[in-house]
CSV table of C-alpha atoms in Angstrom, one decimal:
chain,number,residue,atom,x,y,z
A,714,UNK,CA,109.1,153.3,43.4
A,715,UNK,CA,111.1,156.4,44.8
A,716,UNK,CA,109.4,155.5,48.1
A,717,UNK,CA,110.4,152.1,47.9
A,718,UNK,CA,113.9,152.8,47.2
A,719,UNK,CA,113.9,155.4,49.8
A,720,UNK,CA,112.6,152.6,52.5
A,721,UNK,CA,115.0,150.3,51.6
A,722,UNK,CA,118.0,152.7,51.9
A,723,UNK,CA,116.8,153.4,55.6
A,724,UNK,CA,116.5,149.7,56.6
A,725,UNK,CA,119.5,148.2,54.7
A,726,UNK,CA,121.9,151.3,54.8
A,727,UNK,CA,122.9,150.8,58.4
A,728,UNK,CA,122.9,147.0,58.3
A,729,UNK,CA,125.4,147.3,54.9
A,730,UNK,CA,127.6,149.3,57.2
A,731,UNK,CA,127.8,146.9,59.6
A,732,UNK,CA,128.4,143.9,57.5
A,733,UNK,CA,131.2,145.9,55.7
A,734,UNK,CA,132.8,147.0,59.3
A,735,UNK,CA,132.4,143.1,60.4
A,736,UNK,CA,135.0,142.0,57.7
A,737,UNK,CA,137.2,145.1,57.5
A,738,UNK,CA,140.7,144.3,58.9
A,739,UNK,CA,142.2,147.7,57.4
A,740,UNK,CA,140.1,150.8,56.7
A,741,UNK,CA,141.5,154.0,56.6
A,742,UNK,CA,140.3,157.6,55.5
A,743,UNK,CA,140.0,158.6,52.7
A,744,UNK,CA,139.1,155.4,51.0
A,745,UNK,CA,135.5,154.3,50.4
A,746,UNK,CA,136.0,150.5,51.0
A,747,UNK,CA,138.2,148.6,53.3
A,748,UNK,CA,141.5,148.1,52.0
A,749,UNK,CA,141.8,144.6,53.5
A,750,UNK,CA,139.0,142.3,54.4
A,751,UNK,CA,138.9,139.1,56.2
A,752,UNK,CA,137.6,137.0,58.9
A,753,UNK,CA,140.2,138.0,61.6
A,754,UNK,CA,137.6,139.7,63.9
A,755,UNK,CA,135.2,136.9,63.6
A,756,UNK,CA,137.7,134.8,64.7
A,757,UNK,CA,138.5,136.9,67.6
A,758,UNK,CA,135.0,137.5,68.6
A,759,UNK,CA,134.3,133.7,68.8
A,760,UNK,CA,137.5,133.2,70.7
A,761,UNK,CA,137.0,135.7,73.6
A,762,UNK,CA,134.1,136.2,75.9
A,763,UNK,CA,131.3,136.5,73.2
A,764,UNK,CA,130.1,133.1,73.5
A,765,UNK,CA,130.0,133.4,77.2
A,766,UNK,CA,128.3,136.7,77.0
A,767,UNK,CA,125.7,134.7,74.7
A,768,UNK,CA,125.1,132.1,77.0
A,769,UNK,CA,124.3,134.5,80.1
A,770,UNK,CA,122.2,136.9,78.0
A,771,UNK,CA,120.0,133.6,76.8
A,772,UNK,CA,119.8,132.3,80.4
A,773,UNK,CA,118.6,135.7,81.8
A,774,UNK,CA,116.1,136.1,78.9
A,775,UNK,CA,114.5,132.4,79.5
A,776,UNK,CA,114.3,133.4,83.2
A,777,UNK,CA,112.8,136.5,82.8
A,778,UNK,CA,110.3,135.3,80.0
A,779,UNK,CA,109.4,132.1,82.4
A,780,UNK,CA,109.0,134.3,85.6
A,781,UNK,CA,106.9,137.1,83.8
A,782,UNK,CA,104.6,134.6,82.1
A,783,UNK,CA,104.1,132.8,85.7
A,784,UNK,CA,103.2,136.1,87.4
A,785,UNK,CA,101.4,138.0,84.7
A,786,UNK,CA,99.0,135.0,82.7
A,787,UNK,CA,97.0,134.4,86.1
A,788,UNK,CA,97.0,138.4,86.7
A,789,UNK,CA,95.9,139.4,83.3
A,790,UNK,CA,92.9,136.6,83.4
A,791,UNK,CA,91.8,138.3,86.3
A,792,UNK,CA,91.7,142.0,84.9
A,793,UNK,CA,90.2,140.6,81.7
A,794,UNK,CA,87.3,138.8,83.5
A,795,UNK,CA,86.2,140.3,86.8
A,796,UNK,CA,85.5,143.7,87.9
A,797,UNK,CA,88.8,144.3,89.9
A,798,UNK,CA,88.6,147.8,91.8
A,799,UNK,CA,90.8,150.5,90.0
A,800,UNK,CA,91.4,148.3,87.2
A,801,UNK,CA,92.7,151.3,85.0
A,802,UNK,CA,95.1,152.2,87.6
A,803,UNK,CA,96.5,148.6,88.1
A,804,UNK,CA,97.0,148.5,84.3
A,805,UNK,CA,98.6,152.1,84.5
A,806,UNK,CA,101.1,151.2,87.2
A,807,UNK,CA,102.6,148.6,84.7
A,808,UNK,CA,102.8,151.1,82.2
A,809,UNK,CA,104.8,153.6,84.3
A,810,UNK,CA,108.3,152.1,83.5
A,811,UNK,CA,107.7,152.9,79.9
A,812,UNK,CA,106.0,156.2,80.2
A,813,UNK,CA,109.2,157.7,81.7
A,814,UNK,CA,112.9,157.7,80.5
A,815,UNK,CA,114.5,154.2,81.5
A,816,UNK,CA,117.6,155.5,82.9
A,817,UNK,CA,116.0,157.3,86.2
A,818,UNK,CA,113.8,154.2,86.5
A,819,UNK,CA,116.8,151.8,86.4
A,820,UNK,CA,119.0,153.9,88.5
A,821,UNK,CA,116.1,154.2,91.2
A,822,UNK,CA,115.7,150.3,90.8
A,823,UNK,CA,119.3,149.7,91.0
A,824,UNK,CA,119.7,151.7,94.5
A,825,UNK,CA,117.4,149.0,96.0
A,826,UNK,CA,119.3,146.0,94.3
A,827,UNK,CA,122.6,147.2,95.9
A,828,UNK,CA,120.9,147.6,99.3
A,829,UNK,CA,119.6,143.9,99.2
A,830,UNK,CA,123.0,142.7,97.8
A,831,UNK,CA,121.6,141.6,94.4
A,832,UNK,CA,124.1,143.9,92.1
A,833,UNK,CA,126.4,142.4,90.2
A,834,UNK,CA,124.5,138.9,90.1
A,835,UNK,CA,122.3,137.3,87.7
A,836,UNK,CA,119.1,137.5,89.9
A,837,UNK,CA,119.4,141.3,90.1
A,838,UNK,CA,119.8,141.4,86.3
A,839,UNK,CA,116.8,139.3,85.9
A,840,UNK,CA,114.7,141.6,88.3
A,841,UNK,CA,115.7,144.7,86.6
A,842,UNK,CA,114.7,143.3,83.0
A,843,UNK,CA,111.4,142.3,84.7
A,844,UNK,CA,110.6,146.0,85.2
A,845,UNK,CA,110.3,146.5,81.7
A,846,UNK,CA,109.0,142.8,80.7
A,847,UNK,CA,106.0,142.8,82.7
A,848,UNK,CA,104.4,145.8,80.4
A,849,UNK,CA,104.5,143.6,77.5
A,850,UNK,CA,103.3,140.7,79.5
A,851,UNK,CA,100.6,142.2,81.5
A,852,UNK,CA,99.2,144.4,78.6
A,853,UNK,CA,99.4,141.9,75.8
A,854,UNK,CA,97.9,138.9,78.0
A,855,UNK,CA,95.0,141.1,79.1
A,856,UNK,CA,94.1,141.7,75.4
A,857,UNK,CA,94.3,138.1,74.6
A,858,UNK,CA,92.0,137.2,77.5
A,859,UNK,CA,89.5,139.7,76.7
A,860,UNK,CA,89.2,138.4,72.9
A,861,UNK,CA,88.1,135.0,74.2
A,862,UNK,CA,84.5,134.7,74.7
A,863,UNK,CA,83.3,134.3,78.1
A,864,UNK,CA,80.2,132.1,76.9
A,865,UNK,CA,82.7,129.1,76.6
A,866,UNK,CA,83.6,129.2,80.0
A,867,UNK,CA,80.1,129.5,81.3
A,868,UNK,CA,78.9,126.6,79.1
A,869,UNK,CA,81.9,124.4,80.7
A,870,UNK,CA,80.9,125.4,84.2
A,871,UNK,CA,77.2,124.8,83.5
A,872,UNK,CA,78.3,121.3,82.4
A,873,UNK,CA,79.8,120.6,85.9
A,874,UNK,CA,83.5,121.6,85.2
A,875,UNK,CA,85.3,123.3,88.1
A,876,UNK,CA,86.8,126.6,87.8
A,877,UNK,CA,90.3,125.3,87.7
A,878,UNK,CA,89.7,123.1,85.0
A,879,UNK,CA,87.5,125.2,82.8
A,880,UNK,CA,90.4,127.9,83.1
A,881,UNK,CA,93.1,125.3,82.0
A,882,UNK,CA,90.9,123.7,79.1
A,883,UNK,CA,89.4,126.6,77.8
A,884,UNK,CA,90.9,130.2,78.1
A,885,UNK,CA,94.4,128.9,78.6
A,886,UNK,CA,94.4,126.7,75.5
A,887,UNK,CA,92.8,129.4,73.5
A,888,UNK,CA,95.1,131.9,74.9
A,889,UNK,CA,98.3,129.9,73.9
A,890,UNK,CA,99.2,131.5,70.8
A,891,UNK,CA,99.0,134.7,72.5
A,892,UNK,CA,101.2,133.6,75.5
A,893,UNK,CA,103.8,132.5,73.1
A,894,UNK,CA,103.8,135.6,71.3
A,895,UNK,CA,104.0,137.6,74.4
A,896,UNK,CA,107.0,135.2,75.5
A,897,UNK,CA,108.6,136.1,72.3
A,898,UNK,CA,108.6,139.7,72.7
A,899,UNK,CA,109.9,139.4,76.4
A,900,UNK,CA,112.6,137.2,75.3
A,901,UNK,CA,113.6,139.4,72.7
A,902,UNK,CA,113.4,142.3,74.9
A,903,UNK,CA,115.5,140.9,77.8
A,904,UNK,CA,118.2,139.7,75.3
A,905,UNK,CA,118.5,143.2,73.8
A,906,UNK,CA,118.4,145.2,77.2
A,907,UNK,CA,121.6,147.3,77.9
A,908,UNK,CA,120.8,150.0,80.3
A,909,UNK,CA,119.7,147.9,83.2
A,910,UNK,CA,122.2,145.2,82.7
A,911,UNK,CA,125.0,147.5,82.7
A,912,UNK,CA,123.7,149.6,85.8
A,913,UNK,CA,122.9,146.2,87.7
A,914,UNK,CA,125.1,143.6,86.3
A,915,UNK,CA,128.6,145.3,85.7
A,916,UNK,CA,131.4,144.1,85.7
A,917,UNK,CA,130.2,140.6,86.8
A,918,UNK,CA,127.4,139.9,84.6
A,919,UNK,CA,128.1,140.3,80.7
A,920,UNK,CA,125.6,140.1,77.9
A,921,UNK,CA,125.8,140.8,74.5
A,922,UNK,CA,124.5,144.2,74.4
A,923,UNK,CA,127.1,145.2,77.2
A,924,UNK,CA,129.9,143.1,75.3
A,925,UNK,CA,129.0,145.4,72.3
A,926,UNK,CA,129.1,148.5,74.3
A,927,UNK,CA,132.8,147.6,75.7
A,928,UNK,CA,133.8,146.9,72.2
A,929,UNK,CA,132.8,150.3,70.9
A,930,UNK,CA,134.3,151.9,73.8
A,931,UNK,CA,137.5,150.4,73.1
A,932,UNK,CA,136.9,151.5,69.4
A,933,UNK,CA,136.8,147.9,68.1
A,934,UNK,CA,134.2,148.9,65.4
A,935,UNK,CA,134.5,145.5,63.8
A,936,UNK,CA,133.8,143.6,66.8
A,937,UNK,CA,131.0,145.7,67.8
A,938,UNK,CA,129.4,145.3,64.4
A,939,UNK,CA,129.8,141.6,64.6
A,940,UNK,CA,128.0,141.6,68.1
A,941,UNK,CA,125.3,143.8,66.9
A,942,UNK,CA,124.8,141.3,63.7
A,943,UNK,CA,124.8,138.5,66.0
A,944,UNK,CA,122.1,140.0,68.2
A,945,UNK,CA,119.9,140.6,65.3
A,946,UNK,CA,119.9,136.7,64.5
A,947,UNK,CA,117.5,135.6,67.1
A,948,UNK,CA,115.1,138.3,66.7
A,949,UNK,CA,114.8,137.4,63.2
A,950,UNK,CA,114.3,133.8,63.7
A,951,UNK,CA,111.8,134.2,66.2
A,952,UNK,CA,109.7,136.5,64.3
A,953,UNK,CA,109.8,134.3,61.3
A,954,UNK,CA,108.5,131.3,63.4
A,955,UNK,CA,106.0,133.8,64.9
A,956,UNK,CA,104.6,135.1,61.4
A,957,UNK,CA,104.8,131.4,60.3
A,958,UNK,CA,103.1,129.4,62.9
A,959,UNK,CA,101.0,131.7,65.0
């Protein structure tokens, strides 16, 4: 019982702080609770650039998800089905962005994007997000295709189906739940990505994490708390859908 209470405190303690700060209009030391609560900062957030930041963030996340899946589904299938030379090395290359601290990886990628005039633009932010997103896509999709029996494809080919038709009707269909799960992970990763967006997109590309950072830098803790709560909503909704239907 004590362990459950401790776990609940670890999970819900920080969240309760965000909720309290989001409605606090006046909160001064040494008071334990706000002296005045209201929706002033909620109205301020929705009247400001938050909606624009949300729209841009969702657009970037959708582009990153679509491009990552288009690039990695065929690659993952090849890695899962064929004896590709240096297969462990290929998989390790996609793991490298997560094997090192993100800041130096993103800084080096940012230098390249500035050289090709993609800094401060949505395509540049999409590319920097894909550096991390490809890790989730390649590794998860490779595991998904490995779990599908090869005998099903061999039976279809023996019955006269072409390899393209076999791929579209058997492994691709069976892998659809895995593709959707991978897409959700990529979408949430891109929606919450901060470091790459700040380095490449600022000051022209504004997403919710950057918006929250700017608010916290200005010591607008209620605005930052509201943005943090809003950032949690897509993740909770998509994870519930993932758990319920997949």
